[in-house]
Amino acid sequence: MGLLAVGTPLEWREAKKNASHVREWGIEQLLAIWRRAKGKERDALRWGDEVEYLVVAYERGNRKVNLSLRQADILQSLAKDEVLRKQGGCVPDLQDVNSKGSALPTFHPEFGRFMLEATPGKPWGIGLKDLLDVEPNMRWRRCIAKEHMKSNEYPITLTTFPLLGSPGTFTSPYYPPSGDRLRSQFVPDEIANPHIRFPTLAANIRARRGRKVEINVPVFRDVKTPWPFKDPTVNYDLHKYPEDDDVRNGAAKENCIYMDAMGFGMGSCCLQITFQAKNIIEGRRLYDQLSPLGPIMLALTAATPIYKGFVADTDVRWNQISAAVDDRTAEELGEKPLNHDRWRVPKSRYASNSTYISQDPHLRPEYHDPDLVVDEELKKRLLDGGMDDLLATHFAHLFIRDPLVIFQEDLATLDLDRTDHFENLQSTNWQHMRFKPPPHDENTGWRVEFRPMEIQITDFENAAFSVFIVLITRAILSFDLNFYIPIAKVTENMQTAHTRNAVLGEKFYFRKNPFSTRHTKGNGTSGSSTPQNDASRPPSPEGPVEEEYECMSINDIINGQDSEGGFPGLVPLVESYLSSVNVDVETQCELARYLDLLRRRASGELWTGATWIRQFIQSHPDYKRDSVVTEGMCFDLVKTVERITEGEGIPEGLGQEMLGRRSG
């Protein structure tokens, strides 16, 4: 999350009047960036990771744990630390940070007052030895954060807090549910960062939509779960706000866990990776080639099986966040005929990608979404300004949305040396990939953000998935890999990834042959040699798109298919890349630990975080086989997660089902 602007925010009625104005100025700022930076070249790819924490506070005497709402106090403590300040500082929102030398990690606020975001103090290089610094740096970040918390607080990396929104107390300090901004039955306004951007964002989503957000997660049906399930926490007799009618009008669906506020989505933690490409051509290519990998990595990192004190029948967070920020009106959703709005909008503004943008010859017209909604007037302005059709289509699609937070002061003049209006729309299109033009500085190039992965319990796991994504980008560029499938199939895959235990039980559309010409694997599934051309087969002619992909298991995609000419596997492709660059044995052995985690997760030998959490709850002595997670169960879960985090699974073999057996 970048620096937070300060100003006078417009409530939705006024913001709506200025929406077209902001969109038009945003397009002009984008064209200014395009003209200035389209030829920008950087020396080499750099990258960075973002790790998000939930800060919990224990009441040990009561066997209870809450979310700590002390985000601001913790950031102040970090900023005021004289030792850290002399080393350059680590809170950019509160101090000038010097990122020279061995820079300190940096810490940032997030939507939830119980969250922290931590990033490396400077971008990682692409050197393979640099990859070995990621895990120690992640541990260092957590250690620094913990040192600036109270003794009963801890920064855990769970995707969601199991009891957020459940009856009773789940925050420290306690605030009663509801409030004018969120108007939630279940959570107070005080869970949100008080910076004016966040409550305004939540309120304007609700106001634009014309009702509260509606989040319904299928509940897991255990042997004693009441069926049909009717969420017992919903109050149908509440009459404080007009939106309280939502539940009486059917917002809470049968057999689902019902939630009604932005905080249930944006209060989730994730692991994100941002790459700076050498130039715009490389950036656009990475954006496209990483897009089909998004659902695969979402399923492989699954870690979200509990909501609001109930076990869910899904394993990942994505759709819940999507619903939590869905500002579409009834007309845009297709519930009413179009009258006041411009078009039907098939997806929430938090969704899977809908476009490919590379000028790669591998990109066939059939891969595009034939029903893509585009603002044709804004697209024409981009084309007239010199932008090519693919990229103009991409941004004209993003700009079908309304800006949600507009500051009065920003409407005075158009400043083409700023990016505020462009970022107003760009930063509130939360797709699983984000293509990021350079800001107005000399050091930053075109960037691509990989956003689908769930946060993992340990720093080892988070480092493993981060390093893997970096290595697969190197393999993509080195071997000219082609993972294109129709974008509609990527969307289907994102839905499939939500299925309970999708990593083992589901299949995903994936491209059969990732090479420009016909290739086979090196030594079986070892991936120890560079892919070789199959001289017995000429390049395949361009045939029907449907013949280019098939349904594969996660194991097929990660480890490769055993059949002759089958998909080689992402891990073997990475191993082939490492062999091709003659990495030293020590580095290769260290990297092999990370690749082994992915191999074994994909094969089912190791559990996902979601499976581990499910098994922990279902084997807990207090669990009644009724899908309910109690305060005591939550305490034991969070405490065990802390112990696994601190010991990385070594003491007592904790978490070995996720991590494997590890020695100290």
XYZ file of C-alpha atoms in Angstrom, residues 50-472:
423
model
C 4.630 -8.009 0.470
C 3.768 -9.968 3.607
C 0.706 -9.059 5.650
C 0.218 -9.863 9.343
C -2.736 -10.113 11.679
C -1.802 -8.715 15.082
C -3.397 -10.796 17.835
C -3.593 -10.148 21.568
C -3.844 -13.057 24.020
C -5.862 -13.171 27.220
C -3.985 -16.203 28.455
C -5.758 -16.469 31.779
C -9.046 -16.700 29.891
C -7.789 -18.949 27.086
C -8.917 -16.291 24.641
C -7.329 -14.385 21.781
C -8.542 -11.198 20.083
C -7.457 -8.988 17.227
C -5.345 -6.079 18.482
C -6.457 -2.731 17.063
C -3.111 -1.070 17.806
C -1.816 -0.748 14.238
C -1.176 2.998 14.632
C 0.581 2.567 17.987
C 2.845 -0.172 16.607
C 3.793 1.922 13.571
C 4.505 4.905 15.838
C 6.688 2.727 18.040
C 8.645 1.540 14.998
C 9.055 5.106 13.710
C 10.212 6.446 17.084
C 12.779 3.696 17.669
C 16.052 5.621 17.741
C 18.165 2.608 16.781
C 15.999 1.923 13.737
C 15.932 5.606 12.848
C 19.735 5.774 12.790
C 19.743 2.776 10.447
C 17.535 4.630 7.976
C 14.015 4.225 9.384
C 11.329 1.728 8.450
C 7.906 3.462 8.368
C 7.645 5.508 5.150
C 4.216 6.858 6.091
C 5.635 8.481 9.237
C 9.273 9.272 8.440
C 11.789 9.764 5.645
C 13.270 6.340 4.987
C 16.818 5.899 3.685
C 16.952 2.665 1.696
C 20.668 2.657 0.984
C 22.975 -0.169 2.012
C 21.474 -3.112 3.918
C 18.104 -1.397 4.253
C 15.720 -2.130 7.074
C 12.404 -3.732 6.171
C 9.564 -1.241 5.812
C 6.172 -1.381 7.513
C 2.904 0.022 6.218
C -0.716 0.385 7.376
C -3.465 -1.747 5.881
C -7.267 -1.584 5.797
C -7.729 -3.373 9.099
C -6.498 -1.706 12.285
C -5.358 -5.205 13.260
C -3.076 -5.567 10.211
C 0.484 -4.688 9.237
C 2.170 -4.934 5.862
C 5.924 -5.555 5.668
C 8.202 -5.348 2.638
C 11.968 -5.573 2.099
C 13.638 -2.202 2.474
C 14.835 -2.241 -1.119
C 13.996 -4.393 -4.143
C 15.523 -7.826 -4.506
C 17.957 -8.361 -7.354
C 17.610 -11.185 -9.795
C 20.806 -12.949 -8.741
C 20.081 -16.491 -7.640
C 22.057 -16.073 -4.427
C 19.829 -13.100 -3.589
C 16.900 -15.504 -3.424
C 18.476 -17.130 -0.388
C 18.155 -13.839 1.522
C 14.363 -13.714 1.239
C 13.516 -16.133 4.053
C 15.925 -14.583 6.611
C 14.570 -11.151 5.685
C 10.989 -12.295 6.267
C 11.980 -13.642 9.675
C 13.723 -10.355 10.435
C 10.584 -8.383 9.587
C 8.449 -10.463 11.907
C 11.039 -10.143 14.669
C 11.217 -6.340 14.345
C 7.429 -6.087 14.350
C 7.122 -8.311 17.430
C 9.722 -6.255 19.312
C 7.464 -3.200 18.972
C 4.323 -4.885 20.236
C 3.090 -5.608 23.732
C 4.266 -8.823 25.348
C 0.857 -10.457 24.820
C 0.711 -9.526 21.123
C 2.029 -11.451 18.138
C 2.100 -10.933 14.329
C 0.651 -14.110 12.825
C 0.316 -14.867 9.129
C -3.143 -16.367 8.918
C -5.340 -15.204 6.049
C -8.291 -14.366 8.285
C -8.993 -14.275 11.997
C -11.363 -17.207 12.678
C -13.739 -15.271 14.957
C -13.930 -11.933 13.110
C -17.591 -10.922 13.239
C -18.702 -13.705 15.571
C -20.883 -12.994 18.628
C -18.976 -11.747 21.653
C -15.603 -10.042 21.874
C -13.056 -10.463 19.082
C -11.133 -7.154 19.215
C -8.929 -5.520 21.813
C -10.129 -3.016 22.819
C -13.764 -4.022 22.405
C -16.207 -1.959 20.356
C -19.850 -2.910 19.804
C -20.828 -3.880 16.253
C -22.291 -1.396 13.761
C -21.405 2.200 12.931
C -22.414 4.717 10.285
C -19.696 3.771 7.774
C -19.946 -0.030 7.609
C -23.461 -0.373 9.067
C -22.613 -3.984 9.803
C -24.492 -6.322 12.112
C -21.275 -8.078 13.018
C -18.250 -5.741 13.111
C -17.688 -2.192 14.377
C -16.468 0.693 12.224
C -13.423 0.787 14.499
C -11.885 -2.308 12.889
C -11.008 -0.161 9.848
C -7.946 2.035 9.623
C -9.203 5.494 10.659
C -7.435 7.252 7.765
C -10.259 8.973 5.950
C -9.671 6.976 2.746
C -10.770 3.677 4.284
C -14.096 4.557 5.929
C -14.940 6.655 2.859
C -14.151 3.731 0.585
C -16.385 1.428 2.619
C -19.235 3.932 2.830
C -19.119 4.827 -0.876
C -19.114 1.180 -1.956
C -22.252 0.676 0.114
C -23.854 3.901 -1.144
C -23.062 3.241 -4.805
C -24.354 -0.310 -4.530
C -27.562 0.858 -2.852
C -27.263 -1.725 -0.078
C -24.604 -3.398 2.022
C -22.153 -5.781 0.445
C -23.384 -9.354 0.473
C -20.923 -12.153 1.288
C -22.222 -15.705 1.472
C -19.692 -18.495 1.962
C -20.935 -22.089 1.805
C -20.731 -23.681 5.249
C -19.043 -27.046 5.690
C -21.682 -29.678 6.424
C -20.469 -31.920 9.235
C -22.470 -34.749 10.791
C -24.151 -32.488 13.384
C -24.376 -29.278 11.369
C -28.030 -28.148 11.329
C -29.374 -28.650 7.805
C -30.547 -26.686 6.049
C -28.147 -24.265 7.715
C -29.459 -20.836 8.586
C -26.720 -18.583 9.950
C -27.718 -18.270 13.636
C -25.767 -15.023 14.103
C -28.011 -13.014 11.748
C -30.435 -10.604 13.444
C -33.564 -10.257 11.317
C -35.149 -7.810 13.768
C -32.540 -5.047 13.562
C -33.928 -1.650 12.466
C -31.099 0.847 13.009
C -30.234 1.650 9.386
C -32.202 1.319 6.128
C -29.703 -1.362 5.044
C -30.857 -3.564 7.912
C -33.658 -4.559 5.532
C -31.080 -6.441 3.431
C -31.404 -9.644 5.437
C -35.195 -9.442 5.419
C -34.949 -9.160 1.629
C -32.929 -12.351 1.302
C -29.302 -11.214 1.586
C -28.370 -14.098 3.915
C -28.493 -17.266 1.816
C -29.395 -20.722 3.076
C -26.490 -23.057 3.929
C -24.054 -20.129 3.923
C -22.040 -18.082 6.401
C -23.332 -14.538 5.907
C -21.174 -11.402 6.200
C -22.049 -7.818 5.380
C -19.028 -5.510 5.462
C -15.875 -4.632 3.559
C -13.763 -5.608 6.564
C -14.557 -9.302 6.068
C -12.670 -9.160 2.773
C -10.108 -6.396 3.079
C -9.297 -7.662 6.562
C -7.674 -10.687 4.897
C -3.921 -11.161 4.549
C -2.093 -12.328 1.449
C 1.341 -12.735 -0.136
C 2.003 -10.546 -3.181
C 4.978 -10.331 -5.522
C 5.818 -7.316 -7.701
C 8.283 -7.510 -10.594
C 9.984 -4.622 -12.307
C 10.530 -5.652 -15.904
C 13.396 -4.612 -18.124
C 10.961 -2.729 -20.343
C 7.294 -2.505 -21.226
C 7.546 -5.409 -23.682
C 8.867 -7.757 -20.996
C 6.325 -6.451 -18.484
C 3.383 -7.083 -20.785
C 4.653 -10.554 -21.550
C 5.018 -11.459 -17.876
C 1.545 -10.098 -17.146
C 0.037 -12.416 -19.742
C 2.091 -15.531 -19.031
C 1.629 -15.339 -15.261
C -2.139 -14.843 -15.561
C -2.991 -18.546 -16.180
C -0.762 -19.478 -13.222
C -2.849 -17.372 -10.815
C -5.617 -19.903 -10.074
C -3.056 -22.696 -9.762
C -1.094 -20.807 -7.124
C -4.299 -19.780 -5.350
C -5.272 -23.437 -4.943
C -1.747 -24.504 -3.989
C -1.525 -21.857 -1.235
C -5.091 -22.418 0.083
C -5.299 -21.305 3.719
C -8.790 -19.928 4.476
C -11.277 -22.543 5.758
C -12.937 -20.564 8.607
C -15.165 -17.484 8.614
C -17.003 -15.809 11.485
C -16.633 -18.810 13.782
C -17.813 -21.421 11.266
C -15.926 -23.956 9.169
C -16.479 -23.129 5.490
C -16.846 -25.440 2.522
C -14.265 -23.399 0.590
C -10.511 -23.132 1.077
C -9.462 -19.711 -0.257
C -10.258 -16.049 0.311
C -10.643 -14.625 -3.214
C -14.427 -14.622 -3.745
C -15.028 -13.351 -0.229
C -12.892 -10.270 -0.873
C -14.520 -9.886 -4.273
C -17.957 -9.720 -2.668
C -16.711 -7.461 0.138
C -15.843 -4.636 -2.295
C -18.495 -5.310 -4.938
C -20.000 -1.898 -5.660
C -22.101 -2.968 -8.652
C -25.676 -1.736 -8.723
C -28.689 -3.949 -9.326
C -28.683 -2.818 -12.965
C -24.997 -3.636 -13.437
C -25.572 -7.041 -11.842
C -28.402 -7.766 -14.257
C -31.031 -7.855 -11.511
C -32.871 -4.921 -13.129
C -33.044 -3.609 -16.699
C -30.455 -0.985 -17.613
C -31.891 2.475 -17.013
C -29.495 4.690 -15.073
C -26.278 2.704 -15.539
C -24.255 2.302 -18.718
C -23.799 -1.469 -18.972
C -23.944 -4.876 -17.367
C -20.707 -5.601 -15.507
C -19.951 -9.331 -15.231
C -17.370 -9.129 -12.432
C -16.703 -7.307 -9.190
C -13.859 -4.825 -9.253
C -11.936 -7.435 -7.225
C -11.780 -10.336 -9.672
C -9.662 -12.411 -11.995
C -8.141 -10.735 -15.052
C -10.297 -10.111 -18.093
C -7.600 -9.067 -20.581
C -4.329 -10.114 -22.155
C -2.058 -7.228 -23.137
C 1.154 -8.545 -24.719
C 2.013 -8.041 -28.388
C 3.408 -11.560 -28.282
C 2.814 -13.499 -31.541
C 1.630 -16.421 -29.375
C -1.455 -14.390 -28.410
C -4.369 -15.499 -30.580
C -7.594 -13.457 -30.904
C -9.539 -16.463 -29.613
C -7.914 -16.093 -26.188
C -9.651 -12.765 -25.531
C -12.968 -12.284 -23.757
C -15.565 -11.755 -26.521
C -17.926 -10.073 -24.049
C -15.387 -7.675 -22.529
C -16.958 -4.405 -21.390
C -14.941 -1.378 -22.531
C -15.465 2.382 -22.348
C -15.169 3.048 -26.074
C -14.817 6.830 -25.719
C -11.884 6.499 -23.354
C -10.358 3.794 -25.531
C -10.523 6.137 -28.528
C -8.754 8.838 -26.530
C -5.964 6.369 -25.705
C -5.685 5.247 -29.328
C -5.608 8.864 -30.505
C -2.866 9.462 -27.951
C -0.695 6.787 -29.554
C -1.389 3.750 -27.378
C -1.796 0.404 -29.145
C -5.143 -1.364 -29.250
C -4.360 -4.151 -26.740
C -3.185 -1.847 -23.987
C -5.864 0.750 -24.736
C -8.492 -1.985 -24.423
C -7.042 -3.095 -21.077
C -7.165 0.360 -19.505
C -10.505 1.252 -21.102
C -11.877 -1.880 -19.437
C -10.505 -0.905 -16.025
C -11.985 2.576 -16.451
C -15.577 1.331 -16.752
C -15.559 1.627 -12.956
C -16.353 4.733 -10.962
C -13.698 6.303 -8.724
C -14.764 5.573 -5.171
C -12.728 8.064 -3.126
C -12.381 11.557 -4.558
C -10.717 14.357 -2.622
C -12.160 17.811 -3.220
C -8.705 19.371 -3.418
C -7.706 17.139 -6.365
C -10.456 18.524 -8.598
C -8.968 22.024 -8.892
C -6.427 21.480 -11.688
C -5.111 18.655 -13.837
C -1.450 17.998 -13.054
C 0.174 15.774 -15.675
C 3.215 15.353 -13.430
C 1.056 13.458 -10.953
C -0.765 10.134 -11.181
C -3.487 10.646 -8.560
C -6.507 10.426 -10.869
C -5.093 7.480 -12.802
C -4.259 5.617 -9.594
C -7.719 6.358 -8.225
C -9.092 3.899 -10.803
C -6.056 1.672 -11.256
C -5.572 0.938 -7.553
C -9.239 0.053 -6.961
C -9.296 -2.532 -9.753
C -8.062 -5.451 -7.671
C -7.465 -8.113 -10.302
C -5.284 -11.171 -9.766
C -2.604 -9.538 -11.914
C -1.914 -5.817 -12.040
C 0.068 -4.013 -14.744
C 1.682 -0.942 -13.199
C 3.081 1.967 -15.241
C 6.126 3.758 -13.811
C 5.593 6.636 -11.394
C 7.288 9.959 -12.068
C 10.814 9.012 -11.044
C 13.962 7.899 -12.820
C 14.482 4.648 -10.937
C 11.249 2.701 -11.361
C 10.238 0.857 -14.494
C 7.166 -1.004 -15.739
C 5.929 -3.412 -13.079
C 3.720 -6.463 -12.822
C 2.048 -7.522 -9.579
C 1.151 -11.165 -8.900
C -1.716 -11.046 -6.392
C -3.595 -14.358 -5.955
C -1.499 -16.245 -3.371
C -2.720 -16.829 0.175
C -0.408 -15.923 3.052
C 1.258 -18.950 4.648
C 1.815 -19.713 8.326
C 5.632 -19.759 8.252
C 8.296 -17.567 6.711
C 9.755 -20.673 5.079
C 6.549 -21.272 3.134
C 6.143 -17.616 2.158
C 9.743 -17.516 0.956
C 9.261 -20.765 -0.974
C 6.269 -19.504 -2.930
C 7.883 -16.104 -3.514
C 11.084 -17.646 -4.827
C 9.168 -20.070 -7.050
C 7.246 -17.257 -8.747
C 10.511 -15.410 -9.383
C 12.101 -18.518 -10.870
C 9.146 -19.300 -13.118
